[in-house]
Amino acid sequence: MAVAMKSNLGVRINILCPGVVKTNLLSSPNLEDHFGQFSELEGLKEMVLERNDFEVPDDVAKASLILVTDESKNREILKIDADGMEFISLPEPCESSQSASFSATAKTFRADS
């Protein structure tokens, strides 16, 4: 990935990080069929649904289009949660090491759509 990010090969690398997305899976009456050993998290699911703290699939799809269609976006993380969307820039790849320590830059915005 670092090689693709440093080269001029025309490759853009972005990451989409949605929060909890309200899908049919969340409203399934039998979580054990879908989650197996994690079905114990039923209480957490109920808490999220009660707080209305989730994204809808349409919002996630719109956010993915931002990353795909805006060619100026490269090395960006687009975080989506109930508070809106936030871009976080990935650091420049380090030449001497495959891991890097960095301080990310975040830009928060609200989608009007």
PDB file of N, CA and C in Angstrom:
ATOM      1  N   MET A   1       0.821  -1.183   0.000  1.00  0.00           N
ATOM      2  CA  MET A   1       0.000   0.000   0.000  1.00  0.00           C
ATOM      3  C   MET A   1       0.867   1.250   0.000  1.00  0.00           C
ATOM      4  N   ALA A   2       1.935   1.250   0.779  1.00  0.00           N
ATOM      5  CA  ALA A   2       2.800   2.425   0.834  1.00  0.00           C
ATOM      6  C   ALA A   2       3.407   2.717  -0.525  1.00  0.00           C
ATOM      7  N   VAL A   3       3.769   1.683  -1.289  1.00  0.00           N
ATOM      8  CA  VAL A   3       4.341   1.879  -2.617  1.00  0.00           C
ATOM      9  C   VAL A   3       3.326   2.546  -3.531  1.00  0.00           C
ATOM     10  N   ALA A   4       2.078   2.085  -3.496  1.00  0.00           N
ATOM     11  CA  ALA A   4       1.030   2.672  -4.329  1.00  0.00           C
ATOM     12  C   ALA A   4       0.779   4.122  -3.939  1.00  0.00           C
ATOM     13  N   MET A   5       0.881   4.429  -2.665  1.00  0.00           N
ATOM     14  CA  MET A   5       0.628   5.789  -2.202  1.00  0.00           C
ATOM     15  C   MET A   5       1.752   6.735  -2.617  1.00  0.00           C
ATOM     16  N   LYS A   6       2.984   6.249  -2.697  1.00  0.00           N
ATOM     17  CA  LYS A   6       4.131   7.093  -3.027  1.00  0.00           C
ATOM     18  C   LYS A   6       4.331   7.242  -4.525  1.00  0.00           C
ATOM     19  N   SER A   7       3.834   6.302  -5.314  1.00  0.00           N
ATOM     20  CA  SER A   7       4.085   6.316  -6.755  1.00  0.00           C
ATOM     21  C   SER A   7       3.042   7.146  -7.487  1.00  0.00           C
ATOM     22  N   ASN A   8       3.325   7.401  -8.738  1.00  0.00           N
ATOM     23  CA  ASN A   8       2.370   8.106  -9.590  1.00  0.00           C
ATOM     24  C   ASN A   8       1.682   7.109 -10.514  1.00  0.00           C
ATOM     25  N   LEU A   9       1.167   6.038  -9.971  1.00  0.00           N
ATOM     26  CA  LEU A   9       0.518   5.004 -10.763  1.00  0.00           C
ATOM     27  C   LEU A   9      -0.960   5.281 -10.982  1.00  0.00           C
ATOM     28  N   GLY A  10      -1.457   6.385 -10.477  1.00  0.00           N
ATOM     29  CA  GLY A  10      -2.870   6.706 -10.629  1.00  0.00           C
ATOM     30  C   GLY A  10      -3.750   5.969  -9.647  1.00  0.00           C
ATOM     31  N   VAL A  11      -3.176   5.461  -8.589  1.00  0.00           N
ATOM     32  CA  VAL A  11      -3.935   4.731  -7.578  1.00  0.00           C
ATOM     33  C   VAL A  11      -4.224   5.666  -6.413  1.00  0.00           C
ATOM     34  N   ARG A  12      -5.499   5.757  -6.063  1.00  0.00           N
ATOM     35  CA  ARG A  12      -5.886   6.520  -4.877  1.00  0.00           C
ATOM     36  C   ARG A  12      -6.336   5.532  -3.819  1.00  0.00           C
ATOM     37  N   ILE A  13      -5.942   5.780  -2.576  1.00  0.00           N
ATOM     38  CA  ILE A  13      -6.322   4.897  -1.481  1.00  0.00           C
ATOM     39  C   ILE A  13      -7.077   5.719  -0.446  1.00  0.00           C
ATOM     40  N   ASN A  14      -8.339   5.341  -0.233  1.00  0.00           N
ATOM     41  CA  ASN A  14      -9.190   5.995   0.749  1.00  0.00           C
ATOM     42  C   ASN A  14      -9.888   4.919   1.566  1.00  0.00           C
ATOM     43  N   ILE A  15     -10.356   5.301   2.738  1.00  0.00           N
ATOM     44  CA  ILE A  15     -11.005   4.351   3.646  1.00  0.00           C
ATOM     45  C   ILE A  15     -12.341   4.941   4.091  1.00  0.00           C
ATOM     46  N   LEU A  16     -13.383   4.125   4.035  1.00  0.00           N
ATOM     47  CA  LEU A  16     -14.706   4.520   4.500  1.00  0.00           C
ATOM     48  C   LEU A  16     -14.979   3.803   5.823  1.00  0.00           C
ATOM     49  N   CYS A  17     -15.264   4.570   6.872  1.00  0.00           N
ATOM     50  CA  CYS A  17     -15.492   4.002   8.202  1.00  0.00           C
ATOM     51  C   CYS A  17     -16.856   4.443   8.742  1.00  0.00           C
ATOM     52  N   PRO A  18     -17.907   3.713   8.380  1.00  0.00           N
ATOM     53  CA  PRO A  18     -19.212   4.059   8.940  1.00  0.00           C
ATOM     54  C   PRO A  18     -19.345   3.523  10.356  1.00  0.00           C
ATOM     55  N   GLY A  19     -20.199   4.162  11.119  1.00  0.00           N
ATOM     56  CA  GLY A  19     -20.537   3.627  12.441  1.00  0.00           C
ATOM     57  C   GLY A  19     -21.489   2.464  12.259  1.00  0.00           C
ATOM     58  N   VAL A  20     -22.387   2.286  13.198  1.00  0.00           N
ATOM     59  CA  VAL A  20     -23.381   1.214  13.111  1.00  0.00           C
ATOM     60  C   VAL A  20     -24.374   1.583  12.009  1.00  0.00           C
ATOM     61  N   VAL A  21     -24.589   0.664  11.081  1.00  0.00           N
ATOM     62  CA  VAL A  21     -25.501   0.899   9.968  1.00  0.00           C
ATOM     63  C   VAL A  21     -26.783   0.111  10.218  1.00  0.00           C
ATOM     64  N   LYS A  22     -27.913   0.816  10.142  1.00  0.00           N
ATOM     65  CA  LYS A  22     -29.196   0.162  10.396  1.00  0.00           C
ATOM     66  C   LYS A  22     -29.618  -0.624   9.153  1.00  0.00           C
ATOM     67  N   THR A  23     -29.463  -1.926   9.234  1.00  0.00           N
ATOM     68  CA  THR A  23     -29.849  -2.826   8.155  1.00  0.00           C
ATOM     69  C   THR A  23     -30.844  -3.836   8.714  1.00  0.00           C
ATOM     70  N   ASN A  24     -31.319  -4.720   7.870  1.00  0.00           N
ATOM     71  CA  ASN A  24     -32.242  -5.767   8.325  1.00  0.00           C
ATOM     72  C   ASN A  24     -31.599  -6.644   9.396  1.00  0.00           C
ATOM     73  N   LEU A  25     -30.303  -6.729   9.372  1.00  0.00           N
ATOM     74  CA  LEU A  25     -29.598  -7.529  10.366  1.00  0.00           C
ATOM     75  C   LEU A  25     -29.872  -7.013  11.781  1.00  0.00           C
ATOM     76  N   LEU A  26     -29.953  -5.701  11.948  1.00  0.00           N
ATOM     77  CA  LEU A  26     -30.228  -5.127  13.272  1.00  0.00           C
ATOM     78  C   LEU A  26     -31.642  -5.426  13.750  1.00  0.00           C
ATOM     79  N   SER A  27     -32.572  -5.578  12.838  1.00  0.00           N
ATOM     80  CA  SER A  27     -33.953  -5.825  13.257  1.00  0.00           C
ATOM     81  C   SER A  27     -34.303  -7.311  13.262  1.00  0.00           C
ATOM     82  N   SER A  28     -33.322  -8.162  13.023  1.00  0.00           N
ATOM     83  CA  SER A  28     -33.559  -9.605  13.007  1.00  0.00           C
ATOM     84  C   SER A  28     -33.951 -10.097  14.401  1.00  0.00           C
ATOM     85  N   PRO A  29     -35.027 -10.871  14.502  1.00  0.00           N
ATOM     86  CA  PRO A  29     -35.447 -11.359  15.814  1.00  0.00           C
ATOM     87  C   PRO A  29     -34.512 -12.435  16.367  1.00  0.00           C
ATOM     88  N   ASN A  30     -33.782 -13.115  15.519  1.00  0.00           N
ATOM     89  CA  ASN A  30     -32.914 -14.189  15.975  1.00  0.00           C
ATOM     90  C   ASN A  30     -31.465 -13.871  15.638  1.00  0.00           C
ATOM     91  N   LEU A  31     -30.811 -13.139  16.534  1.00  0.00           N
ATOM     92  CA  LEU A  31     -29.433 -12.733  16.295  1.00  0.00           C
ATOM     93  C   LEU A  31     -28.470 -13.906  16.234  1.00  0.00           C
ATOM     94  N   GLU A  32     -28.773 -14.964  16.929  1.00  0.00           N
ATOM     95  CA  GLU A  32     -27.851 -16.097  16.960  1.00  0.00           C
ATOM     96  C   GLU A  32     -27.613 -16.671  15.568  1.00  0.00           C
ATOM     97  N   ASP A  33     -28.624 -16.622  14.709  1.00  0.00           N
ATOM     98  CA  ASP A  33     -28.455 -17.106  13.334  1.00  0.00           C
ATOM     99  C   ASP A  33     -27.396 -16.307  12.590  1.00  0.00           C
ATOM    100  N   HIS A  34     -27.277 -15.020  12.899  1.00  0.00           N
ATOM    101  CA  HIS A  34     -26.356 -14.145  12.179  1.00  0.00           C
ATOM    102  C   HIS A  34     -25.029 -13.938  12.902  1.00  0.00           C
ATOM    103  N   PHE A  35     -25.066 -13.865  14.211  1.00  0.00           N
ATOM    104  CA  PHE A  35     -23.887 -13.498  14.970  1.00  0.00           C
ATOM    105  C   PHE A  35     -23.225 -14.644  15.729  1.00  0.00           C
ATOM    106  N   GLY A  36     -23.877 -15.771  15.838  1.00  0.00           N
ATOM    107  CA  GLY A  36     -23.287 -16.901  16.550  1.00  0.00           C
ATOM    108  C   GLY A  36     -22.897 -16.527  17.965  1.00  0.00           C
ATOM    109  N   GLN A  37     -21.607 -16.684  18.275  1.00  0.00           N
ATOM    110  CA  GLN A  37     -21.126 -16.430  19.637  1.00  0.00           C
ATOM    111  C   GLN A  37     -21.279 -14.973  20.068  1.00  0.00           C
ATOM    112  N   PHE A  38     -21.460 -14.053  19.103  1.00  0.00           N
ATOM    113  CA  PHE A  38     -21.604 -12.647  19.447  1.00  0.00           C
ATOM    114  C   PHE A  38     -23.051 -12.243  19.687  1.00  0.00           C
ATOM    115  N   SER A  39     -23.960 -13.208  19.664  1.00  0.00           N
ATOM    116  CA  SER A  39     -25.368 -12.893  19.885  1.00  0.00           C
ATOM    117  C   SER A  39     -25.607 -12.336  21.288  1.00  0.00           C
ATOM    118  N   GLU A  40     -24.629 -12.476  22.168  1.00  0.00           N
ATOM    119  CA  GLU A  40     -24.746 -11.907  23.516  1.00  0.00           C
ATOM    120  C   GLU A  40     -24.763 -10.378  23.475  1.00  0.00           C
ATOM    121  N   LEU A  41     -24.460  -9.798  22.343  1.00  0.00           N
ATOM    122  CA  LEU A  41     -24.427  -8.346  22.224  1.00  0.00           C
ATOM    123  C   LEU A  41     -25.811  -7.750  21.950  1.00  0.00           C
ATOM    124  N   GLU A  42     -26.848  -8.531  22.148  1.00  0.00           N
ATOM    125  CA  GLU A  42     -28.230  -8.074  21.923  1.00  0.00           C
ATOM    126  C   GLU A  42     -28.506  -6.782  22.687  1.00  0.00           C
ATOM    127  N   GLY A  43     -28.041  -6.697  23.920  1.00  0.00           N
ATOM    128  CA  GLY A  43     -28.267  -5.490  24.726  1.00  0.00           C
ATOM    129  C   GLY A  43     -27.619  -4.265  24.098  1.00  0.00           C
ATOM    130  N   LEU A  44     -26.437  -4.433  23.549  1.00  0.00           N
ATOM    131  CA  LEU A  44     -25.757  -3.322  22.885  1.00  0.00           C
ATOM    132  C   LEU A  44     -26.544  -2.876  21.655  1.00  0.00           C
ATOM    133  N   LYS A  45     -27.064  -3.830  20.894  1.00  0.00           N
ATOM    134  CA  LYS A  45     -27.881  -3.512  19.725  1.00  0.00           C
ATOM    135  C   LYS A  45     -29.098  -2.693  20.139  1.00  0.00           C
ATOM    136  N   GLU A  46     -29.768  -3.126  21.200  1.00  0.00           N
ATOM    137  CA  GLU A  46     -30.959  -2.411  21.669  1.00  0.00           C
ATOM    138  C   GLU A  46     -30.603  -0.992  22.118  1.00  0.00           C
ATOM    139  N   MET A  47     -29.460  -0.834  22.789  1.00  0.00           N
ATOM    140  CA  MET A  47     -29.035   0.484  23.247  1.00  0.00           C
ATOM    141  C   MET A  47     -28.793   1.407  22.044  1.00  0.00           C
ATOM    142  N   VAL A  48     -28.139   0.899  21.012  1.00  0.00           N
ATOM    143  CA  VAL A  48     -27.872   1.692  19.816  1.00  0.00           C
ATOM    144  C   VAL A  48     -29.178   2.099  19.151  1.00  0.00           C
ATOM    145  N   LEU A  49     -30.108   1.158  19.035  1.00  0.00           N
ATOM    146  CA  LEU A  49     -31.391   1.465  18.400  1.00  0.00           C
ATOM    147  C   LEU A  49     -32.195   2.476  19.212  1.00  0.00           C
ATOM    148  N   GLU A  50     -32.152   2.373  20.539  1.00  0.00           N
ATOM    149  CA  GLU A  50     -32.874   3.322  21.395  1.00  0.00           C
ATOM    150  C   GLU A  50     -32.297   4.724  21.279  1.00  0.00           C
ATOM    151  N   ARG A  51     -30.987   4.824  21.175  1.00  0.00           N
ATOM    152  CA  ARG A  51     -30.328   6.131  21.082  1.00  0.00           C
ATOM    153  C   ARG A  51     -30.435   6.713  19.681  1.00  0.00           C
ATOM    154  N   ASN A  52     -30.918   5.906  18.752  1.00  0.00           N
ATOM    155  CA  ASN A  52     -31.014   6.344  17.362  1.00  0.00           C
ATOM    156  C   ASN A  52     -29.635   6.724  16.838  1.00  0.00           C
ATOM    157  N   ASP A  53     -28.619   6.015  17.323  1.00  0.00           N
ATOM    158  CA  ASP A  53     -27.219   6.311  17.028  1.00  0.00           C
ATOM    159  C   ASP A  53     -26.715   5.367  15.939  1.00  0.00           C
ATOM    160  N   PHE A  54     -27.252   5.524  14.738  1.00  0.00           N
ATOM    161  CA  PHE A  54     -26.859   4.647  13.656  1.00  0.00           C
ATOM    162  C   PHE A  54     -26.955   5.386  12.334  1.00  0.00           C
ATOM    163  N   GLU A  55     -26.372   4.815  11.333  1.00  0.00           N
ATOM    164  CA  GLU A  55     -26.428   5.357   9.982  1.00  0.00           C
ATOM    165  C   GLU A  55     -27.391   4.530   9.155  1.00  0.00           C
ATOM    166  N   VAL A  56     -27.940   5.124   8.132  1.00  0.00           N
ATOM    167  CA  VAL A  56     -28.785   4.379   7.204  1.00  0.00           C
ATOM    168  C   VAL A  56     -27.938   4.055   5.974  1.00  0.00           C
ATOM    169  N   PRO A  57     -28.226   2.938   5.299  1.00  0.00           N
ATOM    170  CA  PRO A  57     -27.406   2.539   4.150  1.00  0.00           C
ATOM    171  C   PRO A  57     -27.269   3.624   3.077  1.00  0.00           C
ATOM    172  N   ASP A  58     -28.306   4.435   2.857  1.00  0.00           N
ATOM    173  CA  ASP A  58     -28.215   5.500   1.848  1.00  0.00           C
ATOM    174  C   ASP A  58     -27.100   6.499   2.171  1.00  0.00           C
ATOM    175  N   ASP A  59     -26.949   6.837   3.453  1.00  0.00           N
ATOM    176  CA  ASP A  59     -25.895   7.777   3.847  1.00  0.00           C
ATOM    177  C   ASP A  59     -24.510   7.181   3.600  1.00  0.00           C
ATOM    178  N   VAL A  60     -24.367   5.898   3.859  1.00  0.00           N
ATOM    179  CA  VAL A  60     -23.080   5.229   3.630  1.00  0.00           C
ATOM    180  C   VAL A  60     -22.785   5.194   2.134  1.00  0.00           C
ATOM    181  N   ALA A  61     -23.805   4.922   1.322  1.00  0.00           N
ATOM    182  CA  ALA A  61     -23.624   4.897  -0.135  1.00  0.00           C
ATOM    183  C   ALA A  61     -23.218   6.280  -0.655  1.00  0.00           C
ATOM    184  N   LYS A  62     -23.869   7.334  -0.164  1.00  0.00           N
ATOM    185  CA  LYS A  62     -23.523   8.698  -0.588  1.00  0.00           C
ATOM    186  C   LYS A  62     -22.080   9.038  -0.204  1.00  0.00           C
ATOM    187  N   ALA A  63     -21.685   8.623   0.986  1.00  0.00           N
ATOM    188  CA  ALA A  63     -20.316   8.894   1.433  1.00  0.00           C
ATOM    189  C   ALA A  63     -19.307   8.149   0.556  1.00  0.00           C
ATOM    190  N   SER A  64     -19.627   6.925   0.179  1.00  0.00           N
ATOM    191  CA  SER A  64     -18.702   6.178  -0.674  1.00  0.00           C
ATOM    192  C   SER A  64     -18.552   6.863  -2.027  1.00  0.00           C
ATOM    193  N   LEU A  65     -19.624   7.467  -2.519  1.00  0.00           N
ATOM    194  CA  LEU A  65     -19.544   8.187  -3.791  1.00  0.00           C
ATOM    195  C   LEU A  65     -18.615   9.391  -3.700  1.00  0.00           C
ATOM    196  N   ILE A  66     -18.579  10.037  -2.550  1.00  0.00           N
ATOM    197  CA  ILE A  66     -17.657  11.161  -2.353  1.00  0.00           C
ATOM    198  C   ILE A  66     -16.226  10.685  -2.579  1.00  0.00           C
ATOM    199  N   LEU A  67     -15.890   9.559  -1.975  1.00  0.00           N
ATOM    200  CA  LEU A  67     -14.518   9.047  -2.093  1.00  0.00           C
ATOM    201  C   LEU A  67     -14.196   8.574  -3.505  1.00  0.00           C
ATOM    202  N   VAL A  68     -15.187   8.051  -4.202  1.00  0.00           N
ATOM    203  CA  VAL A  68     -14.955   7.516  -5.544  1.00  0.00           C
ATOM    204  C   VAL A  68     -14.910   8.628  -6.599  1.00  0.00           C
ATOM    205  N   THR A  69     -15.792   9.609  -6.475  1.00  0.00           N
ATOM    206  CA  THR A  69     -15.916  10.617  -7.530  1.00  0.00           C
ATOM    207  C   THR A  69     -14.996  11.823  -7.354  1.00  0.00           C
ATOM    208  N   ASP A  70     -14.618  12.160  -6.143  1.00  0.00           N
ATOM    209  CA  ASP A  70     -13.751  13.316  -5.908  1.00  0.00           C
ATOM    210  C   ASP A  70     -12.298  12.878  -6.042  1.00  0.00           C
ATOM    211  N   GLU A  71     -11.719  13.154  -7.213  1.00  0.00           N
ATOM    212  CA  GLU A  71     -10.364  12.689  -7.488  1.00  0.00           C
ATOM    213  C   GLU A  71      -9.303  13.401  -6.663  1.00  0.00           C
ATOM    214  N   SER A  72      -9.683  14.471  -5.965  1.00  0.00           N
ATOM    215  CA  SER A  72      -8.715  15.131  -5.099  1.00  0.00           C
ATOM    216  C   SER A  72      -8.544  14.366  -3.782  1.00  0.00           C
ATOM    217  N   LYS A  73      -9.432  13.426  -3.515  1.00  0.00           N
ATOM    218  CA  LYS A  73      -9.339  12.643  -2.281  1.00  0.00           C
ATOM    219  C   LYS A  73      -8.350  11.504  -2.474  1.00  0.00           C
ATOM    220  N   ASN A  74      -7.319  11.503  -1.675  1.00  0.00           N
ATOM    221  CA  ASN A  74      -6.321  10.444  -1.666  1.00  0.00           C
ATOM    222  C   ASN A  74      -5.710  10.400  -0.271  1.00  0.00           C
ATOM    223  N   ARG A  75      -5.535   9.199   0.246  1.00  0.00           N
ATOM    224  CA  ARG A  75      -5.024   9.018   1.607  1.00  0.00           C
ATOM    225  C   ARG A  75      -5.968   9.685   2.611  1.00  0.00           C
ATOM    226  N   GLU A  76      -7.270   9.480   2.428  1.00  0.00           N
ATOM    227  CA  GLU A  76      -8.274  10.067   3.318  1.00  0.00           C
ATOM    228  C   GLU A  76      -9.098   8.961   3.958  1.00  0.00           C
ATOM    229  N   ILE A  77      -9.420   9.157   5.217  1.00  0.00           N
ATOM    230  CA  ILE A  77     -10.373   8.308   5.922  1.00  0.00           C
ATOM    231  C   ILE A  77     -11.643   9.142   6.048  1.00  0.00           C
ATOM    232  N   LEU A  78     -12.764   8.592   5.621  1.00  0.00           N
ATOM    233  CA  LEU A  78     -14.042   9.279   5.791  1.00  0.00           C
ATOM    234  C   LEU A  78     -14.829   8.535   6.859  1.00  0.00           C
ATOM    235  N   LYS A  79     -14.875   9.143   8.036  1.00  0.00           N
ATOM    236  CA  LYS A  79     -15.583   8.566   9.182  1.00  0.00           C
ATOM    237  C   LYS A  79     -17.000   9.121   9.196  1.00  0.00           C
ATOM    238  N   ILE A  80     -17.983   8.221   9.335  1.00  0.00           N
ATOM    239  CA  ILE A  80     -19.386   8.629   9.346  1.00  0.00           C
ATOM    240  C   ILE A  80     -20.004   8.138  10.648  1.00  0.00           C
ATOM    241  N   ASP A  81     -20.660   9.049  11.355  1.00  0.00           N
ATOM    242  CA  ASP A  81     -21.419   8.638  12.536  1.00  0.00           C
ATOM    243  C   ASP A  81     -22.614   9.559  12.687  1.00  0.00           C
ATOM    244  N   ALA A  82     -23.316   9.439  13.776  1.00  0.00           N
ATOM    245  CA  ALA A  82     -24.536  10.214  13.985  1.00  0.00           C
ATOM    246  C   ALA A  82     -24.267  11.718  14.015  1.00  0.00           C
ATOM    247  N   ASP A  83     -23.035  12.111  14.282  1.00  0.00           N
ATOM    248  CA  ASP A  83     -22.685  13.534  14.338  1.00  0.00           C
ATOM    249  C   ASP A  83     -22.334  14.119  12.977  1.00  0.00           C
ATOM    250  N   GLY A  84     -22.235  13.287  11.952  1.00  0.00           N
ATOM    251  CA  GLY A  84     -21.883  13.779  10.625  1.00  0.00           C
ATOM    252  C   GLY A  84     -20.726  12.997  10.034  1.00  0.00           C
ATOM    253  N   MET A  85     -20.026  13.652   9.102  1.00  0.00           N
ATOM    254  CA  MET A  85     -18.890  13.032   8.428  1.00  0.00           C
ATOM    255  C   MET A  85     -17.631  13.803   8.776  1.00  0.00           C
ATOM    256  N   GLU A  86     -16.524  13.075   8.825  1.00  0.00           N
ATOM    257  CA  GLU A  86     -15.254  13.700   9.156  1.00  0.00           C
ATOM    258  C   GLU A  86     -14.161  13.083   8.294  1.00  0.00           C
ATOM    259  N   PHE A  87     -13.396  13.929   7.601  1.00  0.00           N
ATOM    260  CA  PHE A  87     -12.234  13.454   6.861  1.00  0.00           C
ATOM    261  C   PHE A  87     -11.016  13.488   7.765  1.00  0.00           C
ATOM    262  N   ILE A  88     -10.266  12.421   7.746  1.00  0.00           N
ATOM    263  CA  ILE A  88      -9.016  12.327   8.489  1.00  0.00           C
ATOM    264  C   ILE A  88      -7.946  11.948   7.478  1.00  0.00           C
ATOM    265  N   SER A  89      -6.911  12.760   7.360  1.00  0.00           N
ATOM    266  CA  SER A  89      -5.864  12.501   6.372  1.00  0.00           C
ATOM    267  C   SER A  89      -4.870  11.479   6.891  1.00  0.00           C
ATOM    268  N   LEU A  90      -4.556  10.515   6.037  1.00  0.00           N
ATOM    269  CA  LEU A  90      -3.509   9.556   6.366  1.00  0.00           C
ATOM    270  C   LEU A  90      -2.164  10.235   6.213  1.00  0.00           C
ATOM    271  N   PRO A  91      -1.159   9.777   6.935  1.00  0.00           N
ATOM    272  CA  PRO A  91       0.165  10.390   6.813  1.00  0.00           C
ATOM    273  C   PRO A  91       0.836   9.975   5.510  1.00  0.00           C
ATOM    274  N   GLU A  92       1.844  10.734   5.132  1.00  0.00           N
ATOM    275  CA  GLU A  92       2.686  10.323   4.003  1.00  0.00           C
ATOM    276  C   GLU A  92       3.413   9.050   4.423  1.00  0.00           C
ATOM    277  N   PRO A  93       3.552   8.106   3.496  1.00  0.00           N
ATOM    278  CA  PRO A  93       4.272   6.875   3.838  1.00  0.00           C
ATOM    279  C   PRO A  93       5.717   7.182   4.221  1.00  0.00           C
ATOM    280  N   CYS A  94       6.209   6.453   5.175  1.00  0.00           N
ATOM    281  CA  CYS A  94       7.582   6.602   5.646  1.00  0.00           C
ATOM    282  C   CYS A  94       8.498   5.763   4.766  1.00  0.00           C
ATOM    283  N   GLU A  95       9.595   6.324   4.316  1.00  0.00           N
ATOM    284  CA  GLU A  95      10.501   5.600   3.427  1.00  0.00           C
ATOM    285  C   GLU A  95      11.321   4.545   4.163  1.00  0.00           C
ATOM    286  N   SER A  96      11.697   4.801   5.405  1.00  0.00           N
ATOM    287  CA  SER A  96      12.602   3.900   6.107  1.00  0.00           C
ATOM    288  C   SER A  96      11.896   2.797   6.872  1.00  0.00           C
ATOM    289  N   SER A  97      10.603   2.922   7.028  1.00  0.00           N
ATOM    290  CA  SER A  97       9.887   1.943   7.828  1.00  0.00           C
ATOM    291  C   SER A  97       8.493   1.750   7.254  1.00  0.00           C
ATOM    292  N   GLN A  98       7.917   0.582   7.469  1.00  0.00           N
ATOM    293  CA  GLN A  98       6.567   0.337   7.000  1.00  0.00           C
ATOM    294  C   GLN A  98       5.531   0.827   8.001  1.00  0.00           C
ATOM    295  N   SER A  99       5.944   1.149   9.197  1.00  0.00           N
ATOM    296  CA  SER A  99       5.010   1.708  10.162  1.00  0.00           C
ATOM    297  C   SER A  99       5.439   3.133  10.475  1.00  0.00           C
ATOM    298  N   ALA A 100       4.491   3.964  10.764  1.00  0.00           N
ATOM    299  CA  ALA A 100       4.810   5.359  11.033  1.00  0.00           C
ATOM    300  C   ALA A 100       3.980   5.854  12.196  1.00  0.00           C
ATOM    301  N   SER A 101       4.566   6.740  12.943  1.00  0.00           N
ATOM    302  CA  SER A 101       3.797   7.390  13.985  1.00  0.00           C
ATOM    303  C   SER A 101       3.446   8.764  13.438  1.00  0.00           C
ATOM    304  N   PHE A 102       2.205   9.178  13.656  1.00  0.00           N
ATOM    305  CA  PHE A 102       1.756  10.423  13.064  1.00  0.00           C
ATOM    306  C   PHE A 102       0.637  11.014  13.874  1.00  0.00           C
ATOM    307  N   SER A 103       0.356  12.232  13.555  1.00  0.00           N
ATOM    308  CA  SER A 103      -0.771  12.939  14.130  1.00  0.00           C
ATOM    309  C   SER A 103      -1.709  13.260  12.968  1.00  0.00           C
ATOM    310  N   ALA A 104      -2.889  12.699  12.981  1.00  0.00           N
ATOM    311  CA  ALA A 104      -3.818  12.851  11.863  1.00  0.00           C
ATOM    312  C   ALA A 104      -4.472  14.226  11.890  1.00  0.00           C
ATOM    313  N   THR A 105      -4.832  14.702  10.714  1.00  0.00           N
ATOM    314  CA  THR A 105      -5.531  15.964  10.564  1.00  0.00           C
ATOM    315  C   THR A 105      -6.987  15.664  10.252  1.00  0.00           C
ATOM    316  N   ALA A 106      -7.893  16.218  11.027  1.00  0.00           N
ATOM    317  CA  ALA A 106      -9.314  15.942  10.820  1.00  0.00           C
ATOM    318  C   ALA A 106     -10.043  17.195  10.370  1.00  0.00           C
ATOM    319  N   LYS A 107     -10.979  16.993   9.435  1.00  0.00           N
ATOM    320  CA  LYS A 107     -11.839  18.072   8.967  1.00  0.00           C
ATOM    321  C   LYS A 107     -13.274  17.572   9.074  1.00  0.00           C
ATOM    322  N   THR A 108     -14.071  18.189   9.915  1.00  0.00           N
ATOM    323  CA  THR A 108     -15.446  17.750  10.125  1.00  0.00           C
ATOM    324  C   THR A 108     -16.400  18.583   9.280  1.00  0.00           C
ATOM    325  N   PHE A 109     -17.400  17.904   8.729  1.00  0.00           N
ATOM    326  CA  PHE A 109     -18.428  18.623   8.009  1.00  0.00           C
ATOM    327  C   PHE A 109     -19.738  17.879   8.143  1.00  0.00           C
ATOM    328  N   ARG A 110     -20.826  18.570   7.897  1.00  0.00           N
ATOM    329  CA  ARG A 110     -22.160  17.961   7.935  1.00  0.00           C
ATOM    330  C   ARG A 110     -22.665  17.895   6.511  1.00  0.00           C
ATOM    331  N   ALA A 111     -23.216  16.771   6.159  1.00  0.00           N
ATOM    332  CA  ALA A 111     -23.804  16.604   4.829  1.00  0.00           C
ATOM    333  C   ALA A 111     -25.198  17.228   4.829  1.00  0.00           C
ATOM    334  N   ASP A 112     -25.481  18.029   3.841  1.00  0.00           N
ATOM    335  CA  ASP A 112     -26.791  18.680   3.766  1.00  0.00           C
ATOM    336  C   ASP A 112     -27.833  17.809   3.112  1.00  0.00           C
ATOM    337  N   SER A 113     -27.421  16.723   2.465  1.00  0.00           N
ATOM    338  CA  SER A 113     -28.384  15.886   1.748  1.00  0.00           C
ATOM    339  C   SER A 113     -29.009  14.843   2.608  1.00  0.00           C
TER     340      SER A 113
END
